[in-house]
CSV table of C-alpha atoms in Angstrom, one decimal:
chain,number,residue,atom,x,y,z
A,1471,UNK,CA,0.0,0.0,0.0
A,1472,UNK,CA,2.6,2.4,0.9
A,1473,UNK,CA,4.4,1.9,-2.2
A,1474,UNK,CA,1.0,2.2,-4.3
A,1475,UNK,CA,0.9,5.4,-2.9
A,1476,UNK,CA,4.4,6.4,-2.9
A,1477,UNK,CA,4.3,5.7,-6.7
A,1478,UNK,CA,1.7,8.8,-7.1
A,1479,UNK,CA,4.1,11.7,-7.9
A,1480,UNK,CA,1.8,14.5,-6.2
A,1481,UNK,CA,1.6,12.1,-2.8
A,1482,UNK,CA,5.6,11.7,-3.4
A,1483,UNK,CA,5.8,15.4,-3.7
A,1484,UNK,CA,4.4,16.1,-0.6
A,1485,UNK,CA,6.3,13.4,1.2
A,1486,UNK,CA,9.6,14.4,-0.1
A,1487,UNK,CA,9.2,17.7,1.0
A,1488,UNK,CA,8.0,17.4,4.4
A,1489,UNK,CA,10.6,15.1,5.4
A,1490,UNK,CA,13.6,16.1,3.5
A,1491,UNK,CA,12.6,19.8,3.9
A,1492,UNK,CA,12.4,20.5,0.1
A,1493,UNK,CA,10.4,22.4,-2.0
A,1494,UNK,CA,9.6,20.5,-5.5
A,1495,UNK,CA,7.1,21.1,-7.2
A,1496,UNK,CA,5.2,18.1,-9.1
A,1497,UNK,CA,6.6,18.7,-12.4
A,1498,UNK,CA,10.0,19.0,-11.0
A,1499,UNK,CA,10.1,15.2,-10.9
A,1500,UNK,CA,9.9,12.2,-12.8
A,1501,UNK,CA,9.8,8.6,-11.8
A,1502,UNK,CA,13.0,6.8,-12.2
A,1503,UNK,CA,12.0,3.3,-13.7
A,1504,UNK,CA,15.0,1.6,-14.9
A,1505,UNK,CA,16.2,-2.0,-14.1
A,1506,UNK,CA,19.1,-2.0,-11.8
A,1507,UNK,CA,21.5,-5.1,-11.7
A,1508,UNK,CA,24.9,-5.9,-9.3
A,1509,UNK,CA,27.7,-7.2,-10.8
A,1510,UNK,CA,26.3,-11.0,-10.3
A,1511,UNK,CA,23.4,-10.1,-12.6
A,1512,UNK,CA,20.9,-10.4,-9.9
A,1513,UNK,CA,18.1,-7.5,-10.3
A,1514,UNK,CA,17.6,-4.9,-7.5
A,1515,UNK,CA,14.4,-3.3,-7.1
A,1516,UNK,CA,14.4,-0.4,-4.9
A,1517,UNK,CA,10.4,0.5,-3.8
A,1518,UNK,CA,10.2,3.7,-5.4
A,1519,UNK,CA,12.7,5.7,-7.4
A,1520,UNK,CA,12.7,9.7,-8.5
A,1521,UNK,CA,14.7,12.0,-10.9
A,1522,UNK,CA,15.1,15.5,-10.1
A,1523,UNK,CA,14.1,16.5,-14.0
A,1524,UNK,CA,17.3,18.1,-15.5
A,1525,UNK,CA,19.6,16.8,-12.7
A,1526,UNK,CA,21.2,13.7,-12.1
A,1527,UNK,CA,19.5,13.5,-8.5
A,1528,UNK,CA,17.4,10.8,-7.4
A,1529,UNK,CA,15.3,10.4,-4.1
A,1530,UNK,CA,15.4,6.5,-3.3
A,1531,UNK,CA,12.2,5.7,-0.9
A,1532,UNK,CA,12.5,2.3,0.8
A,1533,UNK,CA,9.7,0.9,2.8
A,1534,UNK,CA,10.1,-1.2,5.6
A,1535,UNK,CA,7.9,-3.0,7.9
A,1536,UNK,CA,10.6,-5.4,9.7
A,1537,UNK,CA,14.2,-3.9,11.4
A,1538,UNK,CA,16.8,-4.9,8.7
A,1539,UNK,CA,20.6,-4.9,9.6
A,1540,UNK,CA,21.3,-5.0,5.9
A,1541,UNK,CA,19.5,-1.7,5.1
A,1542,UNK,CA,23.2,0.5,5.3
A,1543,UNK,CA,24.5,-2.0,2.8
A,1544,UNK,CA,21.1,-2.7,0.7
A,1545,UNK,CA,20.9,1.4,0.5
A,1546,UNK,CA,24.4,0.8,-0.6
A,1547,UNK,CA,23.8,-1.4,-3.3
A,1548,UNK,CA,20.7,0.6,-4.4
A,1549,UNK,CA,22.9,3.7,-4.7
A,1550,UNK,CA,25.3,2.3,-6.7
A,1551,UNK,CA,23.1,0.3,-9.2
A,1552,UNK,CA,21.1,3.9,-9.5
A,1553,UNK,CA,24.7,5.6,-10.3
A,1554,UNK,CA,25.6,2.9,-13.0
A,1555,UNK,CA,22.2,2.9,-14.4
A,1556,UNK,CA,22.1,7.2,-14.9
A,1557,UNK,CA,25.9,7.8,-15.1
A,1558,UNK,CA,28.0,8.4,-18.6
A,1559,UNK,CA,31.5,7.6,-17.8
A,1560,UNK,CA,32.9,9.5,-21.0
A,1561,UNK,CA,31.5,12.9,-20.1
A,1562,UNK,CA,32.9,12.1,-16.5
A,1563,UNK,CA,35.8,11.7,-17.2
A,1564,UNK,CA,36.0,14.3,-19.7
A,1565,UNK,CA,34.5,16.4,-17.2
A,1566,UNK,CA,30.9,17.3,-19.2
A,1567,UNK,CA,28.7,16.2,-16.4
A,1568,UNK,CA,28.3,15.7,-12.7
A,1569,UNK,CA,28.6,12.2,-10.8
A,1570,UNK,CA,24.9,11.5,-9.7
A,1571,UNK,CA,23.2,12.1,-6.8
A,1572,UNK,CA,20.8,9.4,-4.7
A,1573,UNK,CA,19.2,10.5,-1.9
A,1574,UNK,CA,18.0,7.5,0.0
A,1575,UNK,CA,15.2,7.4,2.4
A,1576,UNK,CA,14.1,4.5,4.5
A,1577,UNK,CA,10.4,4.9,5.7
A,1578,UNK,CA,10.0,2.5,8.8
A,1579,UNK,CA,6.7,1.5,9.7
A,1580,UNK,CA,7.3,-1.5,12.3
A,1581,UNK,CA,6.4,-1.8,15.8
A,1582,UNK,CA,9.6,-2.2,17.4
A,1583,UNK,CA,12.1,0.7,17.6
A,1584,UNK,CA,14.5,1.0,14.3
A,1585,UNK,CA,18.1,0.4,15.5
A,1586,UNK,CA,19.9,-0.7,12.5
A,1587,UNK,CA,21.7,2.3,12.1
A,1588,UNK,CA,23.1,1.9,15.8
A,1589,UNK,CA,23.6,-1.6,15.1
A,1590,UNK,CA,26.2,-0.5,11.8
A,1591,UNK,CA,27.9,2.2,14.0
A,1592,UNK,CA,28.5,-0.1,16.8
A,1593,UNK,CA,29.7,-2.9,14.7
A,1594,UNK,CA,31.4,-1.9,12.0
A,1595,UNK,CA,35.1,-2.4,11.5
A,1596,UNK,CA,36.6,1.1,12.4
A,1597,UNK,CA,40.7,2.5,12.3
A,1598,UNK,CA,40.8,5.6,15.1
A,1599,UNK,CA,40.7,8.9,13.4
A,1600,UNK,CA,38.8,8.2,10.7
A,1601,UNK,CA,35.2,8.4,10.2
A,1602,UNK,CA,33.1,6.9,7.3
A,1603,UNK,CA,29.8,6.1,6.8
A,1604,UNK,CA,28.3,3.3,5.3
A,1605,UNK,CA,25.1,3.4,3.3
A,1606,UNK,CA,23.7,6.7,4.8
A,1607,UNK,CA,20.4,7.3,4.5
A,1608,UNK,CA,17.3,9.9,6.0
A,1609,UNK,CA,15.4,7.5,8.6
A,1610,UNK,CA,11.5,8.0,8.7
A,1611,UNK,CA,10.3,6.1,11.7
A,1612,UNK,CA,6.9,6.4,12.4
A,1613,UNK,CA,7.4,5.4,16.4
A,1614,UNK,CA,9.0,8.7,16.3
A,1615,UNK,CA,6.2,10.5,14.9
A,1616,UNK,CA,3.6,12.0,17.0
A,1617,UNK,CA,-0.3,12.1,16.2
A,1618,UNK,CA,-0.5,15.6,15.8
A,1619,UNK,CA,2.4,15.7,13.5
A,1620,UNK,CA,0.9,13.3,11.2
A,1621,UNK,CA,-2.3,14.4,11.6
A,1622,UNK,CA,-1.1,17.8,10.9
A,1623,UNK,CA,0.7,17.0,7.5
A,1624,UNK,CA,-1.8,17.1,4.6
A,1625,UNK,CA,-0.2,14.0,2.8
A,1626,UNK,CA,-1.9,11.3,2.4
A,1627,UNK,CA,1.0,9.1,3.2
A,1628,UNK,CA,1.0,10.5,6.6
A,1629,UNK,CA,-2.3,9.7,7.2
A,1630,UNK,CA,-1.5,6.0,6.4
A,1631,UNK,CA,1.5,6.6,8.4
A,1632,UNK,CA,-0.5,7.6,11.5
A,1633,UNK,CA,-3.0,4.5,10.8
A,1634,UNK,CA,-0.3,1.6,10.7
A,1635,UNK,CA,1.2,3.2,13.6
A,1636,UNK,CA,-2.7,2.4,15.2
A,1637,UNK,CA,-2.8,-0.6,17.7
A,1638,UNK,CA,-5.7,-1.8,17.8
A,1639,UNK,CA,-9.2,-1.9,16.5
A,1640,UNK,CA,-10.6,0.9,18.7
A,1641,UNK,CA,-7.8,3.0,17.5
A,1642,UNK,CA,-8.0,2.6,14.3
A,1643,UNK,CA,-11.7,4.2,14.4
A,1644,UNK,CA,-10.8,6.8,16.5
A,1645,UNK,CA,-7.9,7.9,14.1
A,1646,UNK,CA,-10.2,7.7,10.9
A,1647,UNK,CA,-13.3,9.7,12.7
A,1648,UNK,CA,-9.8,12.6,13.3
A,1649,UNK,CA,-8.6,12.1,9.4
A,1650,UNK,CA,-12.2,12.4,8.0
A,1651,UNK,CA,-13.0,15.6,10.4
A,1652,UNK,CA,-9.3,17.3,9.1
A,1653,UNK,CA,-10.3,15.9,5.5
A,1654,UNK,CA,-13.4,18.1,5.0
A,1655,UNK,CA,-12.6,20.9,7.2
A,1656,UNK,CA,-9.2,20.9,4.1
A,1657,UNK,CA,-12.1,20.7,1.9
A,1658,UNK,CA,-14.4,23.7,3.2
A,1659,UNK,CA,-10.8,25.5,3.2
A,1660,UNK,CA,-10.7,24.8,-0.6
A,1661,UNK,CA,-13.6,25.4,-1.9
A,1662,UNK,CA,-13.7,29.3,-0.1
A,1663,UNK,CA,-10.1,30.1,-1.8
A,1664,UNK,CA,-11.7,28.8,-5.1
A,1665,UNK,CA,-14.7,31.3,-5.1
């Protein structure tokens, strides 16, 4: 579901702005649908995948319900097979065009708290005086998210957001009854600035 919805561009829009704290427009971006493969041939399919139009930046959205240790080297891979798949090594190296950028968010909606990143800091191999990071990438846990932040944001992916982050059936009620009051009182909203 979250990836249905992530797939709409003006939902995307809105998502990518809020939480990276940009300000594209719609037809700013595209969606990025090429194959990506590793060097064993094996196909990658990232979730969702964006272009910045007439840059080579893309916005990587990974959804993921379960804690995964592998998402610093999984972002990793994805970041690379997006680079090969966008990046012409002639104009590179003749200095005609910029290397690309991804821009890789992970949008966590489990139960438990998301510690992978903690996990990679604490256990990778490290040399003193140097710091490097591994597979980087803008966290988007909902257990950090409070009601009224995601009942404040007029995305619809919030709103989804705020009703996996339900826990049970009582809540689930109480959160649609809040999403369907904020829903027409957007609407009333838009229909006085359109007369």
């Amino acid at each position: 579901m979250f990836k249905e919805i992530l797939s709409d561009k003006k939902e995307a829009v809105k998502f990518i702005n809020h939480y990276l704290h940009l300000n594209l427009l719609d037809d700013e971006i595209e969606k990025y649908e090429k194959e990506f493969r590793t060097e064993e041939f094996r196909n990658i399919e990232a979730d969702v995948v964006y272009k910045v139009k007439n840059k080579n930046v893309f916005i990587l959205i990974e959804h993921q319900t379960k804690v995964d240790y592998l998402m610093p080297y999984r972002i990793l891979e994805y970041e690379v097979a997006i680079m090969q798949s966008a990046i012409d090594l002639d104009k590179i190296k003749n200095k005609e065009s910029k290397i690309p950028l991804v821009i890789p968010i992970v949008l966590y909606t489990g139960n438990k708290k998301w510690n992978a990143k903690k996990y990679l800091e604490e256990n990778q191999e490290k040399i003193e005086g140097i710091e490097n990071g591994l597979g980087n990438y803008n966290l988007i846990d909902i257990n950090e998210l409070t009601e009224k932040e995601l009942l404040e944001d007029n995305s619809f992916i919030s709103k989804m957001m705020l009703i996996e982050k339900s826990k049970n059936t009582e809540n689930i009620v109480e959160i649609l009854e809040k999403i369907v009051k904020i829903t027409k009182e957007e609407d009333k909203d838009t229909d006085k600035e359109e007369k």
